[in-house]
mmCIF file of C-alpha atoms in Angstrom:
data_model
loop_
_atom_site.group_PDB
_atom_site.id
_atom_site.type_symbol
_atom_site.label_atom_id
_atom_site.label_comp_id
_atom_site.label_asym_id
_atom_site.label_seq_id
_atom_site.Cartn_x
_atom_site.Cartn_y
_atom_site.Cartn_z
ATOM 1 C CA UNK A 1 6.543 17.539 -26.607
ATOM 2 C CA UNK A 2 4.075 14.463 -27.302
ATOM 3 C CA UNK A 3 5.926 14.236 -30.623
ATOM 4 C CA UNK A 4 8.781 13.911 -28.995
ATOM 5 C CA UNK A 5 8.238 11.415 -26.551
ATOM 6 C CA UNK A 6 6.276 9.425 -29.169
ATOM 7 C CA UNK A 7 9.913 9.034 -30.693
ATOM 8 C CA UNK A 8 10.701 6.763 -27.837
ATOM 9 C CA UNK A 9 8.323 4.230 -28.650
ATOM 10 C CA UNK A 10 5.299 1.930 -26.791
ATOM 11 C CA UNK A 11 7.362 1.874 -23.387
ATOM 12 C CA UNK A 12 6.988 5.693 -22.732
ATOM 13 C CA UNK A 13 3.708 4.930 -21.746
ATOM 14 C CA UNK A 14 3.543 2.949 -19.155
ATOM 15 C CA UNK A 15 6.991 5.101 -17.767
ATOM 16 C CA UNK A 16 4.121 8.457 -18.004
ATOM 17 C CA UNK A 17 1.661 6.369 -16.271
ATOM 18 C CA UNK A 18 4.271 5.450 -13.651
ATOM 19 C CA UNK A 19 4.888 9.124 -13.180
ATOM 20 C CA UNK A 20 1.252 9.550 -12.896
ATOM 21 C CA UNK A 21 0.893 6.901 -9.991
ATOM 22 C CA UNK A 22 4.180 8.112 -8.134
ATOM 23 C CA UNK A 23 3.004 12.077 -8.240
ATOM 24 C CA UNK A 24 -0.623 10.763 -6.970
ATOM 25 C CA UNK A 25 0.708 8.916 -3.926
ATOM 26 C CA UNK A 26 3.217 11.866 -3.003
ATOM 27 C CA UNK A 27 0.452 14.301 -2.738
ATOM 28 C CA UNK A 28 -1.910 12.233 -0.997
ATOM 29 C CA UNK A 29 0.784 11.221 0.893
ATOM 30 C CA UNK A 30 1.815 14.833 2.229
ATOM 31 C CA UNK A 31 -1.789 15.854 2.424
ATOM 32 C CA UNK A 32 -2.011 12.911 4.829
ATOM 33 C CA UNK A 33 1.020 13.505 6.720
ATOM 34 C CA UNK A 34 -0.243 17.235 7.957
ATOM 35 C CA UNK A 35 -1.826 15.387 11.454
ATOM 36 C CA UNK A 36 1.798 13.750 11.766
ATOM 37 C CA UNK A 37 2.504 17.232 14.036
ATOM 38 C CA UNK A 38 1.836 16.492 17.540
ATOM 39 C CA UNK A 39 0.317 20.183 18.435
ATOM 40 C CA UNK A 40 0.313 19.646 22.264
ATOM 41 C CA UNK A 41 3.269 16.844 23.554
ATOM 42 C CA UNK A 42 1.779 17.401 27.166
ATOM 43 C CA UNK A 43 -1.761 15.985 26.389
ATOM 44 C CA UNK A 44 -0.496 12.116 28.153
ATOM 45 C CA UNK A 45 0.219 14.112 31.393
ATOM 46 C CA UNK A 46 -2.698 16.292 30.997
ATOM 47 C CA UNK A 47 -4.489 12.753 30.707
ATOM 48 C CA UNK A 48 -2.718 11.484 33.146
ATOM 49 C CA UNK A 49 -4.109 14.304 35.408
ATOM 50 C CA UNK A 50 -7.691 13.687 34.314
ATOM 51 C CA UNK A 51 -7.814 9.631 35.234
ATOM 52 C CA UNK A 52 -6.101 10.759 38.694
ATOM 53 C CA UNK A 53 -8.615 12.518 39.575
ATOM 54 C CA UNK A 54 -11.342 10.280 38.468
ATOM 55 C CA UNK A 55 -12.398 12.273 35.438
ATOM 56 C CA UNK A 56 -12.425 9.683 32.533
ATOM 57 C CA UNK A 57 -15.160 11.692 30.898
ATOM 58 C CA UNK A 58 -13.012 14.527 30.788
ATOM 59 C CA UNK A 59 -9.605 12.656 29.315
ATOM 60 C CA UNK A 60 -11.715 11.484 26.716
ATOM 61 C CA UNK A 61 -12.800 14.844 25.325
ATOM 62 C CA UNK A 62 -9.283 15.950 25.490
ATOM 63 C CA UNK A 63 -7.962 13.040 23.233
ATOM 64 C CA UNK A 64 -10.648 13.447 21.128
ATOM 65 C CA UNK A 65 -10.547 17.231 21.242
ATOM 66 C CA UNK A 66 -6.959 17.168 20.111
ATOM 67 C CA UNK A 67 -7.755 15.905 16.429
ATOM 68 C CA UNK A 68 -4.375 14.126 15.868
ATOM 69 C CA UNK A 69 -2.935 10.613 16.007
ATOM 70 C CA UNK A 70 -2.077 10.772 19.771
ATOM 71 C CA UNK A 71 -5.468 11.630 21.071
ATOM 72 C CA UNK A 72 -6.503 8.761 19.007
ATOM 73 C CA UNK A 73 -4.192 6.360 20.210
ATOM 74 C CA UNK A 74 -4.614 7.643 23.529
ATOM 75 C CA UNK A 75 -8.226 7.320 23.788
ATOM 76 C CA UNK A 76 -7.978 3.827 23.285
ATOM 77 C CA UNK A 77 -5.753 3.386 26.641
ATOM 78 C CA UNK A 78 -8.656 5.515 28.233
ATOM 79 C CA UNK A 79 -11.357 3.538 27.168
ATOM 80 C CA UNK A 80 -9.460 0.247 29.049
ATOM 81 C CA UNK A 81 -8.665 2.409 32.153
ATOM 82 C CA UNK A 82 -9.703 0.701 35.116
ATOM 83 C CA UNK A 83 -8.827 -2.528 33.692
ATOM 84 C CA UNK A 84 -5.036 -3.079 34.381
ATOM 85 C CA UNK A 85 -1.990 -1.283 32.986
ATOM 86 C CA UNK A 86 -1.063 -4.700 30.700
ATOM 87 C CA UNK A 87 -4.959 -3.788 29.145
ATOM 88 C CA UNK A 88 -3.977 -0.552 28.616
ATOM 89 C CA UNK A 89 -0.908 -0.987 27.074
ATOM 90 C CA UNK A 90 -1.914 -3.806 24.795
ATOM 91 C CA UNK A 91 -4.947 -1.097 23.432
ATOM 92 C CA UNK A 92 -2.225 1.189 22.662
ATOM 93 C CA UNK A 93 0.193 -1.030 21.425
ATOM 94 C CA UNK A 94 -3.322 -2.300 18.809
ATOM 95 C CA UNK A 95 -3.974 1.493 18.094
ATOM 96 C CA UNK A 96 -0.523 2.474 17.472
ATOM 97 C CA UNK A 97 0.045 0.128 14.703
ATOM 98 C CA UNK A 98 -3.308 0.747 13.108
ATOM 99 C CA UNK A 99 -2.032 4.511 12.686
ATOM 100 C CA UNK A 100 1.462 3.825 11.163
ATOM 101 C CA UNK A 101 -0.135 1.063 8.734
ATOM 102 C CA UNK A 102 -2.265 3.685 7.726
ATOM 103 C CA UNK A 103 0.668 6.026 7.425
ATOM 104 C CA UNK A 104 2.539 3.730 5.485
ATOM 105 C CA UNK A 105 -0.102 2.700 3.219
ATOM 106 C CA UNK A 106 1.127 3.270 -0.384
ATOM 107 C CA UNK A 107 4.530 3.655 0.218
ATOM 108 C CA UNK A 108 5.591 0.167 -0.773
ATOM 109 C CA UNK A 109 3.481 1.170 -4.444
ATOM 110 C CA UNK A 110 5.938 4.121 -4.417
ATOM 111 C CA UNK A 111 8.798 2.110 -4.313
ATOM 112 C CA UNK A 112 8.069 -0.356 -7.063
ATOM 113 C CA UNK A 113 7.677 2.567 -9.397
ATOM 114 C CA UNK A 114 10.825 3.707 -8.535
ATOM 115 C CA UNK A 115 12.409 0.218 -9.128
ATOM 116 C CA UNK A 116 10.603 -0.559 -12.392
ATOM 117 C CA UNK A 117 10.273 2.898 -13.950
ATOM 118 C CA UNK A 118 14.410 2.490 -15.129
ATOM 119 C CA UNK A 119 13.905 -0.771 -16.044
ATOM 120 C CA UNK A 120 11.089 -0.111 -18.394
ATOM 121 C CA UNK A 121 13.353 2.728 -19.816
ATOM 122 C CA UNK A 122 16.247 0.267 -20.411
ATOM 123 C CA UNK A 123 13.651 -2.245 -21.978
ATOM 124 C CA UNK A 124 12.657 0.436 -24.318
ATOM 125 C CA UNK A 125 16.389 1.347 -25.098
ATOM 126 C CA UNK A 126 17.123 -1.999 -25.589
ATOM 127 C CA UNK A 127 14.045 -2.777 -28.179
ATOM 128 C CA UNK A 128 14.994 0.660 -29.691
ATOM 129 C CA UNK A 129 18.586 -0.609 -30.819
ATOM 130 C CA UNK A 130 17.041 -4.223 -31.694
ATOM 131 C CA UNK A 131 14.973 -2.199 -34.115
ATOM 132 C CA UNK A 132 18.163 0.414 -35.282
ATOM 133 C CA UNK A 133 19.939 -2.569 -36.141
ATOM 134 C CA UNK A 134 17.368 -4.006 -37.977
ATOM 135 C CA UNK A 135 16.990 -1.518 -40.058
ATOM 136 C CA UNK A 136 21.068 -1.293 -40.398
ATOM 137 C CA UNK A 137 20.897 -5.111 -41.876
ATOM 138 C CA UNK A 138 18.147 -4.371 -43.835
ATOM 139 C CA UNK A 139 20.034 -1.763 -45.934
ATOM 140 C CA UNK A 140 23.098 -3.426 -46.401
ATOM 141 C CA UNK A 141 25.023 -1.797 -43.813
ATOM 142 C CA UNK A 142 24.701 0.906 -46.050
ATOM 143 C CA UNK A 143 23.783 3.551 -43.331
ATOM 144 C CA UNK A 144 25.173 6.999 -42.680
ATOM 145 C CA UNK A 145 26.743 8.232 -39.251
ATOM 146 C CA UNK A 146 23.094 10.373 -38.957
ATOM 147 C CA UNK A 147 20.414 7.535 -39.823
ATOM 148 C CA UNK A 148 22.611 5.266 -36.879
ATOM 149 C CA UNK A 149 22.557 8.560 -34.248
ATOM 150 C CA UNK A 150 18.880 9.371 -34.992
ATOM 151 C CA UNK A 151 17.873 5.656 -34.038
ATOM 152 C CA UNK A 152 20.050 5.364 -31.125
ATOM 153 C CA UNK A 153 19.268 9.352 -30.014
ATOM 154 C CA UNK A 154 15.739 7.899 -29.943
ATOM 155 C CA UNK A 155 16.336 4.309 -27.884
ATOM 156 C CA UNK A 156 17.996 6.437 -25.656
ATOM 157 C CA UNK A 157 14.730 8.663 -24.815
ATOM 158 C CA UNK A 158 13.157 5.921 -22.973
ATOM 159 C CA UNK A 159 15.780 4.959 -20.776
ATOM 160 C CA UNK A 160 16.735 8.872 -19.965
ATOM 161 C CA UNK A 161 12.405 8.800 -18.844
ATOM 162 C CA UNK A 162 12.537 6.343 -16.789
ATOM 163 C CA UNK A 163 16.121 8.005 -14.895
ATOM 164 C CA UNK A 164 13.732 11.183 -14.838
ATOM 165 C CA UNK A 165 10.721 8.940 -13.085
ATOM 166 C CA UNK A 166 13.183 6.735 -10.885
ATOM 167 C CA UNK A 167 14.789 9.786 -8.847
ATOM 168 C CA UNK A 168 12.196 11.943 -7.715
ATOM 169 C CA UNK A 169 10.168 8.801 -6.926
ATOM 170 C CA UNK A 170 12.677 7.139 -4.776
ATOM 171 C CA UNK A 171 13.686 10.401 -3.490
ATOM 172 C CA UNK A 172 10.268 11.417 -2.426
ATOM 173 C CA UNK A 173 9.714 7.761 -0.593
ATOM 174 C CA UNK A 174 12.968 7.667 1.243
ATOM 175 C CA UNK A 175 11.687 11.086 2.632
ATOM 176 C CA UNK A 176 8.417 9.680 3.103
ATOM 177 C CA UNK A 177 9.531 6.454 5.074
ATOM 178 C CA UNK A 178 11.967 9.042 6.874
ATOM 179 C CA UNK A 179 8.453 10.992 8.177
ATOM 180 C CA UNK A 180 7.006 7.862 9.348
ATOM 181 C CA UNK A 181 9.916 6.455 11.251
ATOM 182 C CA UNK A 182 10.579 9.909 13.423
ATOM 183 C CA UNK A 183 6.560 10.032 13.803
ATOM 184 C CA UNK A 184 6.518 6.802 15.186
ATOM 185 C CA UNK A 185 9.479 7.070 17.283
ATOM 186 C CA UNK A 186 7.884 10.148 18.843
ATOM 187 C CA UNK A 187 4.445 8.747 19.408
ATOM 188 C CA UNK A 188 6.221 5.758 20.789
ATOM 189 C CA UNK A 189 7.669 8.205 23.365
ATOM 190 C CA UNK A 190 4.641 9.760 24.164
ATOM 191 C CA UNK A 191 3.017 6.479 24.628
ATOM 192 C CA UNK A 192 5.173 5.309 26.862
ATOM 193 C CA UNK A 193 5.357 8.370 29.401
ATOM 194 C CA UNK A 194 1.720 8.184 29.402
ATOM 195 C CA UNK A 195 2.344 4.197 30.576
ATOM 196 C CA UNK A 196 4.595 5.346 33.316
ATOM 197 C CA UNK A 197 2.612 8.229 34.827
ATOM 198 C CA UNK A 198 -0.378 5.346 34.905
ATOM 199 C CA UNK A 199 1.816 2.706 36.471
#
């Protein structure tokens, strides 16, 4: 297999180490995304509840208790209850965008090795025939149908890499970017019943 690739020339490197970086940020990625699953959508009413009844103490523990990104969010607006609903919303507005930066941290590295893994293949296609043709003017133009195939065959390799690198990568973002979006739509949600039982 490393024989084979090595036919493709220089550029298959950096396309391998782009397939490196891309399957490193999906995994990390997913592993990250497991607290994206809000286990219990009633904690803002449960909240809600607490403050009511004058039990800040106790609304803390439950956002903390809950271990996800809407107990953290939420335990900002806690922290400023008392204060004004425009405090409270501004905390969770603040909070809420520190968790989907942090969500989408990477993501825009994913997509630039999707965008430059096919170039770098067509680069190394296109220096591949440079260097066939070279060789055909060297000789003459006194080349066989199988010396021309073998040195295209091989400038090919590079760009079918980079195809193989592209996909998956820009597959695997779009889905990525897809997870974010609905999670933030749905904490957005949350946030804002918690707001209105508050008001």
């Amino acid at each position: 297999m490393i024989s084979f690739l090595a036919k493709g020339g220089i550029l298959v490197i950096p396309i391998l180490f782009c397939s490196v970086i891309a399957l490193t940020i999906v995994l990390e990625r997913l592993y990250q995304f497991r607290k994206l699953k809000i286990k219990n959508p009633d904690l803002p009413m449960e909240i809600q509840k607490a403050l009511k009844e004058q039990k800040t103490n106790g609304a803390l523990s439950m956002a903390e208790n809950s271990k996800g990104i809407l107990g953290k969010v939420l335990r900002e607006g806690i922290k400023r209850y008392g204060r004004g609903k425009e405090a409270i919303e501004k905390a969770l507005s603040n909070a809420a965008e520190r968790e989907v930066e942090e969500l989408e941290r990477h993501l825009p590295v994913l997509a630039t090795v999707g965008n430059i893994a096919p170039l770098l293949g067509l680069l190394g296609t296109v220096t591949g025939m440079i260097r066939a043709f070279m060789v055909i003017e060297r000789l003459g133009g006194r080349v066989n149908a199988s010396v021309l195939a073998g040195g295209i065959w091989e400038a090919m390799l590079t760009t079918a890499l980079g195809l193989s690198v592209a996909i998956p990568t820009v597959v695997a973002h779009n889905y990525l970017v897809n997870r974010v979006r609905s999670f933030t739509t749905t904490l957005q949600n949350r946030l804002n019943e918690f707001l209105e039982g508050i008001g």
